[in-house]
GROMACS .gro file of N, CA, C and O in nm:
model
  428
    1MET      N    1   1.538   0.121   2.134
    1MET     CA    2   1.416   0.070   2.074
    1MET      C    3   1.417   0.099   1.924
    1MET      O    4   1.451   0.208   1.881
    2ASP      N    5   1.380   0.001   1.845
    2ASP     CA    6   1.377   0.018   1.701
    2ASP      C    7   1.263   0.111   1.661
    2ASP      O    8   1.160   0.116   1.725
    3ALA      N    9   1.285   0.181   1.550
    3ALA     CA   10   1.179   0.266   1.495
    3ALA      C   11   1.066   0.179   1.444
    3ALA      O   12   1.089   0.070   1.393
    4PRO      N   13   0.941   0.225   1.459
    4PRO     CA   14   0.829   0.144   1.410
    4PRO      C   15   0.830   0.134   1.258
    4PRO      O   16   0.879   0.222   1.188
    5ILE      N   17   0.778   0.024   1.209
    5ILE     CA   18   0.763   0.005   1.065
    5ILE      C   19   0.629   0.065   1.025
    5ILE      O   20   0.528   0.049   1.094
    6ASN      N   21   0.628   0.135   0.913
    6ASN     CA   22   0.506   0.196   0.861
    6ASN      C   23   0.447   0.108   0.752
    6ASN      O   24   0.520   0.059   0.666
    7PHE      N   25   0.317   0.090   0.758
    7PHE     CA   26   0.246   0.010   0.658
    7PHE      C   27   0.132   0.092   0.600
    7PHE      O   28   0.065   0.166   0.670
    8ILE      N   29   0.111   0.075   0.470
    8ILE     CA   30  -0.004   0.133   0.401
    8ILE      C   31  -0.075   0.018   0.330
    8ILE      O   32  -0.011  -0.060   0.258
    9ILE      N   33  -0.205   0.007   0.352
    9ILE     CA   34  -0.285  -0.097   0.287
    9ILE      C   35  -0.386  -0.028   0.197
    9ILE      O   36  -0.463   0.057   0.243
   10VAL      N   37  -0.384  -0.063   0.068
   10VAL     CA   38  -0.479  -0.007  -0.027
   10VAL      C   39  -0.559  -0.123  -0.085
   10VAL      O   40  -0.508  -0.203  -0.162
   11ASP      N   41  -0.683  -0.135  -0.039
   11ASP     CA   42  -0.771  -0.243  -0.082
   11ASP      C   43  -0.914  -0.194  -0.069
   11ASP      O   44  -0.950  -0.134   0.032
   12ASP      N   45  -0.996  -0.218  -0.169
   12ASP     CA   46  -1.135  -0.171  -0.167
   12ASP      C   47  -1.224  -0.253  -0.075
   12ASP      O   48  -1.340  -0.219  -0.055
   13ASP      N   49  -1.171  -0.358  -0.015
   13ASP     CA   50  -1.248  -0.445   0.075
   13ASP      C   51  -1.217  -0.408   0.221
   13ASP      O   52  -1.105  -0.428   0.269
   14LYS      N   53  -1.317  -0.355   0.292
   14LYS     CA   54  -1.300  -0.314   0.433
   14LYS      C   55  -1.252  -0.429   0.520
   14LYS      O   56  -1.170  -0.410   0.609
   15LEU      N   57  -1.304  -0.547   0.495
   15LEU     CA   58  -1.268  -0.663   0.576
   15LEU      C   59  -1.121  -0.699   0.559
   15LEU      O   60  -1.052  -0.729   0.656
   16VAL      N   61  -1.071  -0.694   0.437
   16VAL     CA   62  -0.929  -0.722   0.412
   16VAL      C   63  -0.843  -0.618   0.482
   16VAL      O   64  -0.744  -0.652   0.547
   17ASN      N   65  -0.881  -0.491   0.474
   17ASN     CA   66  -0.806  -0.385   0.542
   17ASN      C   67  -0.802  -0.409   0.692
   17ASN      O   68  -0.697  -0.396   0.755
   18MET      N   69  -0.916  -0.443   0.750
   18MET     CA   70  -0.923  -0.467   0.893
   18MET      C   71  -0.838  -0.588   0.934
   18MET      O   72  -0.762  -0.582   1.029
   19PHE      N   73  -0.851  -0.697   0.860
   19PHE     CA   74  -0.776  -0.818   0.890
   19PHE      C   75  -0.625  -0.793   0.881
   19PHE      O   76  -0.549  -0.830   0.970
   20CYS      N   77  -0.582  -0.731   0.772
   20CYS     CA   78  -0.438  -0.704   0.753
   20CYS      C   79  -0.385  -0.612   0.862
   20CYS      O   80  -0.276  -0.635   0.915
   21SER      N   81  -0.462  -0.510   0.894
   21SER     CA   82  -0.420  -0.417   0.999
   21SER      C   83  -0.405  -0.488   1.133
   21SER      O   84  -0.305  -0.469   1.204
   22MET      N   85  -0.501  -0.571   1.168
   22MET     CA   86  -0.494  -0.646   1.295
   22MET      C   87  -0.374  -0.740   1.296
   22MET      O   88  -0.302  -0.750   1.396
   23LEU      N   89  -0.352  -0.809   1.186
   23LEU     CA   90  -0.240  -0.903   1.176
   23LEU      C   91  -0.106  -0.830   1.187
   23LEU      O   92  -0.016  -0.874   1.260
   24ILE      N   93  -0.091  -0.720   1.118
   24ILE     CA   94   0.033  -0.642   1.124
   24ILE      C   95   0.060  -0.594   1.265
   24ILE      O   96   0.173  -0.605   1.316
   25LYS      N   97  -0.042  -0.541   1.331
   25LYS     CA   98  -0.024  -0.491   1.468
   25LYS      C   99   0.009  -0.604   1.565
   25LYS      O  100   0.085  -0.585   1.660
   26LYS      N  101  -0.046  -0.722   1.540
   26LYS     CA  102  -0.016  -0.837   1.626
   26LYS      C  103   0.130  -0.879   1.608
   26LYS      O  104   0.198  -0.910   1.705
   27VAL      N  105   0.178  -0.879   1.485
   27VAL     CA  106   0.315  -0.924   1.457
   27VAL      C  107   0.418  -0.816   1.491
   27VAL      O  108   0.522  -0.845   1.550
   28PHE      N  109   0.390  -0.690   1.455
   28PHE     CA  110   0.489  -0.585   1.470
   28PHE      C  111   0.464  -0.492   1.588
   28PHE      O  112   0.544  -0.402   1.613
   29GLY      N  113   0.355  -0.510   1.657
   29GLY     CA  114   0.328  -0.429   1.776
   29GLY      C  115   0.309  -0.282   1.748
   29GLY      O  116   0.200  -0.237   1.719
   30GLN      N  117   0.416  -0.206   1.754
   30GLN     CA  118   0.408  -0.061   1.743
   30GLN      C  119   0.403  -0.009   1.600
   30GLN      O  120   0.424   0.109   1.576
   31ALA      N  121   0.373  -0.093   1.505
   31ALA     CA  122   0.366  -0.052   1.364
   31ALA      C  123   0.260   0.056   1.343
   31ALA      O  124   0.155   0.056   1.407
   32ASP      N  125   0.289   0.147   1.253
   32ASP     CA  126   0.192   0.249   1.213
   32ASP      C  127   0.124   0.199   1.086
   32ASP      O  128   0.191   0.177   0.985
   33VAL      N  129  -0.007   0.177   1.092
   33VAL     CA  130  -0.081   0.121   0.979
   33VAL      C  131  -0.187   0.220   0.932
   33VAL      O  132  -0.270   0.265   1.009
   34LYS      N  133  -0.180   0.254   0.803
   34LYS     CA  134  -0.281   0.338   0.739
   34LYS      C  135  -0.353   0.253   0.636
   34LYS      O  136  -0.290   0.180   0.560
   35THR      N  137  -0.486   0.260   0.634
   35THR     CA  138  -0.563   0.183   0.536
   35THR      C  139  -0.645   0.277   0.449
   35THR      O  140  -0.693   0.381   0.496
   36PHE      N  141  -0.660   0.237   0.323
   36PHE     CA  142  -0.736   0.316   0.227
   36PHE      C  143  -0.822   0.223   0.143
   36PHE      O  144  -0.771   0.129   0.084
   37GLU      N  145  -0.953   0.252   0.138
   37GLU     CA  146  -1.044   0.176   0.053
   37GLU      C  147  -1.043   0.227  -0.090
   37GLU      O  148  -1.080   0.156  -0.182
   38PHE      N  149  -1.003   0.352  -0.107
   38PHE     CA  150  -1.002   0.414  -0.238
   38PHE      C  151  -0.857   0.441  -0.279
   38PHE      O  152  -0.786   0.514  -0.209
   39PRO      N  153  -0.813   0.384  -0.391
   39PRO     CA  154  -0.675   0.401  -0.434
   39PRO      C  155  -0.635   0.548  -0.451
   39PRO      O  156  -0.523   0.586  -0.420
   40GLU      N  157  -0.730   0.631  -0.494
   40GLU     CA  158  -0.701   0.773  -0.512
   40GLU      C  159  -0.659   0.836  -0.379
   40GLU      O  160  -0.567   0.917  -0.375
   41SER      N  161  -0.725   0.797  -0.272
   41SER     CA  162  -0.691   0.849  -0.139
   41SER      C  163  -0.554   0.801  -0.095
   41SER      O  164  -0.477   0.876  -0.035
   42GLY      N  165  -0.523   0.676  -0.126
   42GLY     CA  166  -0.391   0.623  -0.094
   42GLY      C  167  -0.280   0.696  -0.168
   42GLY      O  168  -0.177   0.731  -0.109
   43LEU      N  169  -0.301   0.722  -0.297
   43LEU     CA  170  -0.202   0.796  -0.376
   43LEU      C  171  -0.185   0.938  -0.322
   43LEU      O  172  -0.073   0.988  -0.313
   44GLU      N  173  -0.296   1.001  -0.288
   44GLU     CA  174  -0.290   1.137  -0.234
   44GLU      C  175  -0.210   1.139  -0.104
   44GLU      O  176  -0.125   1.224  -0.083
   45TYR      N  177  -0.238   1.043  -0.017
   45TYR     CA  178  -0.165   1.036   0.110
   45TYR      C  179  -0.015   1.015   0.087
   45TYR      O  180   0.068   1.085   0.144
   46ILE      N  181   0.019   0.919   0.002
   46ILE     CA  182   0.159   0.889  -0.025
   46ILE      C  183   0.230   1.011  -0.084
   46ILE      O  184   0.344   1.042  -0.049
   47GLY      N  185   0.161   1.082  -0.171
   47GLY     CA  186   0.220   1.199  -0.235
   47GLY      C  187   0.248   1.314  -0.142
   47GLY      O  188   0.332   1.399  -0.171
   48THR      N  189   0.177   1.319  -0.030
   48THR     CA  190   0.192   1.431   0.062
   48THR      C  191   0.249   1.392   0.198
   48THR      O  192   0.268   1.477   0.283
   49ALA      N  193   0.276   1.265   0.219
   49ALA     CA  194   0.320   1.217   0.351
   49ALA      C  195   0.470   1.236   0.370
   49ALA      O  196   0.550   1.151   0.332
   50GLN      N  197   0.506   1.347   0.427
   50GLN     CA  198   0.646   1.375   0.457
   50GLN      C  199   0.702   1.270   0.554
   50GLN      O  200   0.820   1.239   0.551
   51SER      N  201   0.614   1.212   0.635
   51SER     CA  202   0.659   1.112   0.733
   51SER      C  203   0.721   0.989   0.665
   51SER      O  204   0.809   0.925   0.722
   52ILE      N  205   0.678   0.959   0.542
   52ILE     CA  206   0.737   0.846   0.469
   52ILE      C  207   0.883   0.877   0.437
   52ILE      O  208   0.972   0.794   0.455
   53LEU      N  209   0.909   0.997   0.392
   53LEU     CA  210   1.046   1.035   0.356
   53LEU      C  211   1.136   1.045   0.479
   53LEU      O  212   1.255   1.017   0.471
   54GLU      N  213   1.078   1.084   0.591
   54GLU     CA  214   1.157   1.103   0.712
   54GLU      C  215   1.172   0.976   0.794
   54GLU      O  216   1.253   0.971   0.887
   55ALA      N  217   1.096   0.873   0.762
   55ALA     CA  218   1.099   0.749   0.840
   55ALA      C  219   1.233   0.680   0.829
   55ALA      O  220   1.298   0.679   0.724
   56GLU      N  221   1.276   0.623   0.940
   56GLU     CA  222   1.401   0.548   0.944
   56GLU      C  223   1.390   0.420   0.863
   56GLU      O  224   1.481   0.382   0.790
   57ASN      N  225   1.277   0.353   0.877
   57ASN     CA  226   1.253   0.228   0.804
   57ASN      C  227   1.172   0.255   0.678
   57ASN      O  228   1.095   0.350   0.673
   58PRO      N  229   1.185   0.167   0.578
   58PRO     CA  230   1.099   0.183   0.460
   58PRO      C  231   0.952   0.158   0.496
   58PRO      O  232   0.923   0.091   0.593
   59THR      N  233   0.864   0.215   0.418
   59THR     CA  234   0.721   0.192   0.433
   59THR      C  235   0.683   0.075   0.345
   59THR      O  236   0.725   0.065   0.231
   60VAL      N  237   0.603  -0.017   0.400
   60VAL     CA  238   0.556  -0.133   0.325
   60VAL      C  239   0.414  -0.102   0.277
   60VAL      O  240   0.327  -0.069   0.356
   61LEU      N  241   0.394  -0.114   0.147
   61LEU     CA  242   0.265  -0.085   0.085
   61LEU      C  243   0.205  -0.216   0.035
   61LEU      O  244   0.260  -0.281  -0.053
   62PHE      N  245   0.093  -0.257   0.095
   62PHE     CA  246   0.018  -0.372   0.047
   62PHE      C  247  -0.088  -0.320  -0.049
   62PHE      O  248  -0.170  -0.236  -0.012
   63LEU      N  249  -0.087  -0.370  -0.171
   63LEU     CA  250  -0.171  -0.316  -0.276
   63LEU      C  251  -0.255  -0.424  -0.341
   63LEU      O  252  -0.203  -0.523  -0.390
   64ASP      N  253  -0.387  -0.401  -0.341
   64ASP     CA  254  -0.479  -0.490  -0.410
   64ASP      C  255  -0.470  -0.464  -0.560
   64ASP      O  256  -0.444  -0.352  -0.603
   65ILE      N  257  -0.490  -0.566  -0.639
   65ILE     CA  258  -0.486  -0.552  -0.784
   65ILE      C  259  -0.625  -0.523  -0.840
   65ILE      O  260  -0.643  -0.436  -0.923
   66ASN      N  261  -0.726  -0.596  -0.794
   66ASN     CA  262  -0.862  -0.583  -0.846
   66ASN      C  263  -0.940  -0.478  -0.767
   66ASN      O  264  -1.001  -0.509  -0.665
   67MET      N  265  -0.937  -0.355  -0.815
   67MET     CA  266  -1.013  -0.247  -0.752
   67MET      C  267  -1.085  -0.169  -0.862
   67MET      O  268  -1.034  -0.158  -0.974
   68PRO      N  269  -1.202  -0.115  -0.830
   68PRO     CA  270  -1.273  -0.034  -0.930
   68PRO      C  271  -1.203   0.102  -0.948
   68PRO      O  272  -1.125   0.144  -0.865
   69VAL      N  273  -1.231   0.168  -1.056
   69VAL     CA  274  -1.179   0.300  -1.092
   69VAL      C  275  -1.030   0.294  -1.123
   69VAL      O  276  -0.990   0.308  -1.236
   70ILE      N  277  -0.946   0.275  -1.022
   70ILE     CA  278  -0.801   0.261  -1.044
   70ILE      C  279  -0.762   0.124  -0.992
   70ILE      O  280  -0.777   0.095  -0.873
   71ASP      N  281  -0.711   0.039  -1.080
   71ASP     CA  282  -0.667  -0.093  -1.032
   71ASP      C  283  -0.522  -0.083  -0.983
   71ASP      O  284  -0.458   0.022  -0.990
   72GLY      N  285  -0.472  -0.192  -0.928
   72GLY     CA  286  -0.338  -0.193  -0.871
   72GLY      C  287  -0.229  -0.159  -0.971
   72GLY      O  288  -0.130  -0.094  -0.938
   73PHE      N  289  -0.245  -0.202  -1.096
   73PHE     CA  290  -0.144  -0.173  -1.199
   73PHE      C  291  -0.141  -0.023  -1.231
   73PHE      O  292  -0.035   0.037  -1.244
   74GLN      N  293  -0.260   0.038  -1.241
   74GLN     CA  294  -0.267   0.182  -1.265
   74GLN      C  295  -0.210   0.259  -1.145
   74GLN      O  296  -0.143   0.361  -1.161
   75PHE      N  297  -0.238   0.209  -1.025
   75PHE     CA  298  -0.185   0.269  -0.903
   75PHE      C  299  -0.033   0.271  -0.908
   75PHE      O  300   0.030   0.373  -0.880
   76MET      N  301   0.027   0.158  -0.946
   76MET     CA  302   0.174   0.152  -0.953
   76MET      C  303   0.230   0.247  -1.059
   76MET      O  304   0.336   0.306  -1.039
   77GLN      N  305   0.160   0.264  -1.170
   77GLN     CA  306   0.205   0.359  -1.272
   77GLN      C  307   0.206   0.501  -1.216
   77GLN      O  308   0.301   0.577  -1.238
   78GLU      N  309   0.101   0.537  -1.143
   78GLU     CA  310   0.095   0.671  -1.082
   78GLU      C  311   0.201   0.685  -0.972
   78GLU      O  312   0.263   0.789  -0.959
   79PHE      N  313   0.222   0.579  -0.897
   79PHE     CA  314   0.322   0.580  -0.791
   79PHE      C  315   0.462   0.606  -0.849
   79PHE      O  316   0.540   0.682  -0.793
   80LYS      N  317   0.492   0.543  -0.963
   80LYS     CA  318   0.623   0.561  -1.028
   80LYS      C  319   0.648   0.705  -1.071
   80LYS      O  320   0.763   0.747  -1.081
   81LYS      N  321   0.542   0.780  -1.096
   81LYS     CA  322   0.556   0.920  -1.138
   81LYS      C  323   0.591   1.013  -1.023
   81LYS      O  324   0.627   1.127  -1.044
   82MET      N  325   0.578   0.961  -0.900
   82MET     CA  326   0.605   1.043  -0.782
   82MET      C  327   0.754   1.065  -0.763
   82MET      O  328   0.837   1.004  -0.829
   83ASN      N  329   0.785   1.147  -0.672
   83ASN     CA  330   0.921   1.177  -0.630
   83ASN      C  331   1.004   1.049  -0.618
   83ASN      O  332   0.962   0.953  -0.554
   84GLN      N  333   1.123   1.046  -0.676
   84GLN     CA  334   1.211   0.928  -0.673
   84GLN      C  335   1.244   0.886  -0.529
   84GLN      O  336   1.250   0.768  -0.499
   85LYS      N  337   1.262   0.983  -0.442
   85LYS     CA  338   1.294   0.951  -0.301
   85LYS      C  339   1.179   0.873  -0.238
   85LYS      O  340   1.201   0.786  -0.156
   86MET      N  341   1.057   0.908  -0.276
   86MET     CA  342   0.940   0.839  -0.222
   86MET      C  343   0.943   0.692  -0.265
   86MET      O  344   0.920   0.603  -0.184
   87GLY      N  345   0.974   0.668  -0.390
   87GLY     CA  346   0.981   0.531  -0.441
   87GLY      C  347   1.088   0.450  -0.370
   87GLY      O  348   1.071   0.330  -0.346
   88ASN      N  349   1.197   0.514  -0.334
   88ASN     CA  350   1.305   0.445  -0.263
   88ASN      C  351   1.269   0.411  -0.119
   88ASN      O  352   1.330   0.323  -0.059
   89LYS      N  353   1.172   0.481  -0.063
   89LYS     CA  354   1.134   0.458   0.076
   89LYS      C  355   1.016   0.361   0.091
   89LYS      O  356   0.978   0.329   0.202
   90CYS      N  357   0.957   0.317  -0.019
   90CYS     CA  358   0.842   0.227  -0.014
   90CYS      C  359   0.875   0.092  -0.077
   90CYS      O  360   0.943   0.086  -0.179
   91ARG      N  361   0.823  -0.011  -0.017
   91ARG     CA  362   0.830  -0.146  -0.073
   91ARG      C  363   0.687  -0.190  -0.100
   91ARG      O  364   0.602  -0.182  -0.013
   92ILE      N  365   0.660  -0.235  -0.223
   92ILE     CA  366   0.524  -0.272  -0.261
   92ILE      C  367   0.508  -0.423  -0.262
   92ILE      O  368   0.590  -0.494  -0.321
   93ALA      N  369   0.403  -0.470  -0.197
   93ALA     CA  370   0.366  -0.612  -0.200
   93ALA      C  371   0.224  -0.621  -0.254
   93ALA      O  372   0.136  -0.546  -0.212
   94ILE      N  373   0.204  -0.708  -0.350
   94ILE     CA  374   0.071  -0.726  -0.409
   94ILE      C  375  -0.014  -0.809  -0.313
   94ILE      O  376   0.028  -0.912  -0.263
   95LEU      N  377  -0.134  -0.760  -0.290
   95LEU     CA  378  -0.229  -0.825  -0.201
   95LEU      C  379  -0.359  -0.839  -0.277
   95LEU      O  380  -0.417  -0.739  -0.319
   96THR      N  381  -0.402  -0.962  -0.300
   96THR     CA  382  -0.529  -0.980  -0.371
   96THR      C  383  -0.595  -1.110  -0.325
   96THR      O  384  -0.526  -1.203  -0.283
   97THR      N  385  -0.725  -1.111  -0.332
   97THR     CA  386  -0.798  -1.232  -0.296
   97THR      C  387  -0.844  -1.308  -0.420
   97THR      O  388  -0.906  -1.412  -0.407
   98SER      N  389  -0.813  -1.255  -0.538
   98SER     CA  390  -0.852  -1.325  -0.660
   98SER      C  391  -0.751  -1.298  -0.771
   98SER      O  392  -0.713  -1.185  -0.796
   99ILE      N  393  -0.710  -1.403  -0.835
   99ILE     CA  394  -0.620  -1.393  -0.948
   99ILE      C  395  -0.689  -1.463  -1.065
   99ILE      O  396  -0.740  -1.573  -1.052
  100THR      N  397  -0.689  -1.398  -1.177
  100THR     CA  398  -0.746  -1.460  -1.296
  100THR      C  399  -0.641  -1.458  -1.407
  100THR      O  400  -0.544  -1.383  -1.402
  101ILE      N  401  -0.663  -1.538  -1.505
  101ILE     CA  402  -0.573  -1.543  -1.621
  101ILE      C  403  -0.565  -1.406  -1.687
  101ILE      O  404  -0.461  -1.364  -1.732
  102CYS      N  405  -0.675  -1.333  -1.691
  102CYS     CA  406  -0.677  -1.201  -1.753
  102CYS      C  407  -0.577  -1.108  -1.686
  102CYS      O  408  -0.507  -1.032  -1.753
  103ILE      N  409  -0.571  -1.109  -1.556
  103ILE     CA  410  -0.477  -1.022  -1.484
  103ILE      C  411  -0.335  -1.063  -1.514
  103ILE      O  412  -0.251  -0.980  -1.545
  104ILE      N  413  -0.307  -1.190  -1.509
  104ILE     CA  414  -0.172  -1.238  -1.534
  104ILE      C  415  -0.129  -1.203  -1.675
  104ILE      O  416  -0.019  -1.155  -1.698
  105LYS      N  417  -0.216  -1.220  -1.773
  105LYS     CA  418  -0.182  -1.191  -1.911
  105LYS      C  419  -0.171  -1.042  -1.938
  105LYS      O  420  -0.102  -1.001  -2.030
  106SER      N  421  -0.235  -0.957  -1.858
  106SER     CA  422  -0.232  -0.813  -1.883
  106SER      C  423  -0.095  -0.754  -1.856
  106SER      O  424  -0.067  -0.643  -1.896
  107ASN      N  425  -0.011  -0.828  -1.791
  107ASN     CA  426   0.123  -0.776  -1.761
  107ASN      C  427   0.225  -0.875  -1.806
  107ASN      O  428   0.327  -0.895  -1.776
   0.00000   0.00000   0.00000
């Protein structure tokens, strides 16, 4: 049996977290899904989650861009400061329900 894939969803919208979690579990079955409405909590979890480093498969991180306090770009900057091994074990996918010219131009 293959090792389960780990997913982390960081989005300030509860509905998006719930929908993504349900969809992932439907597609991947035994996937381990953690959701965070607050980016700070997601960063804290990632920084202390030994299970990410020990996992056979990489962890997939779905990250919202438009969030209050810490946006997705700031989250990625903080993520890059973490342990290099942690960065090698995570794959980041941008997840957002709104894109504006301002966001695109900011990067």
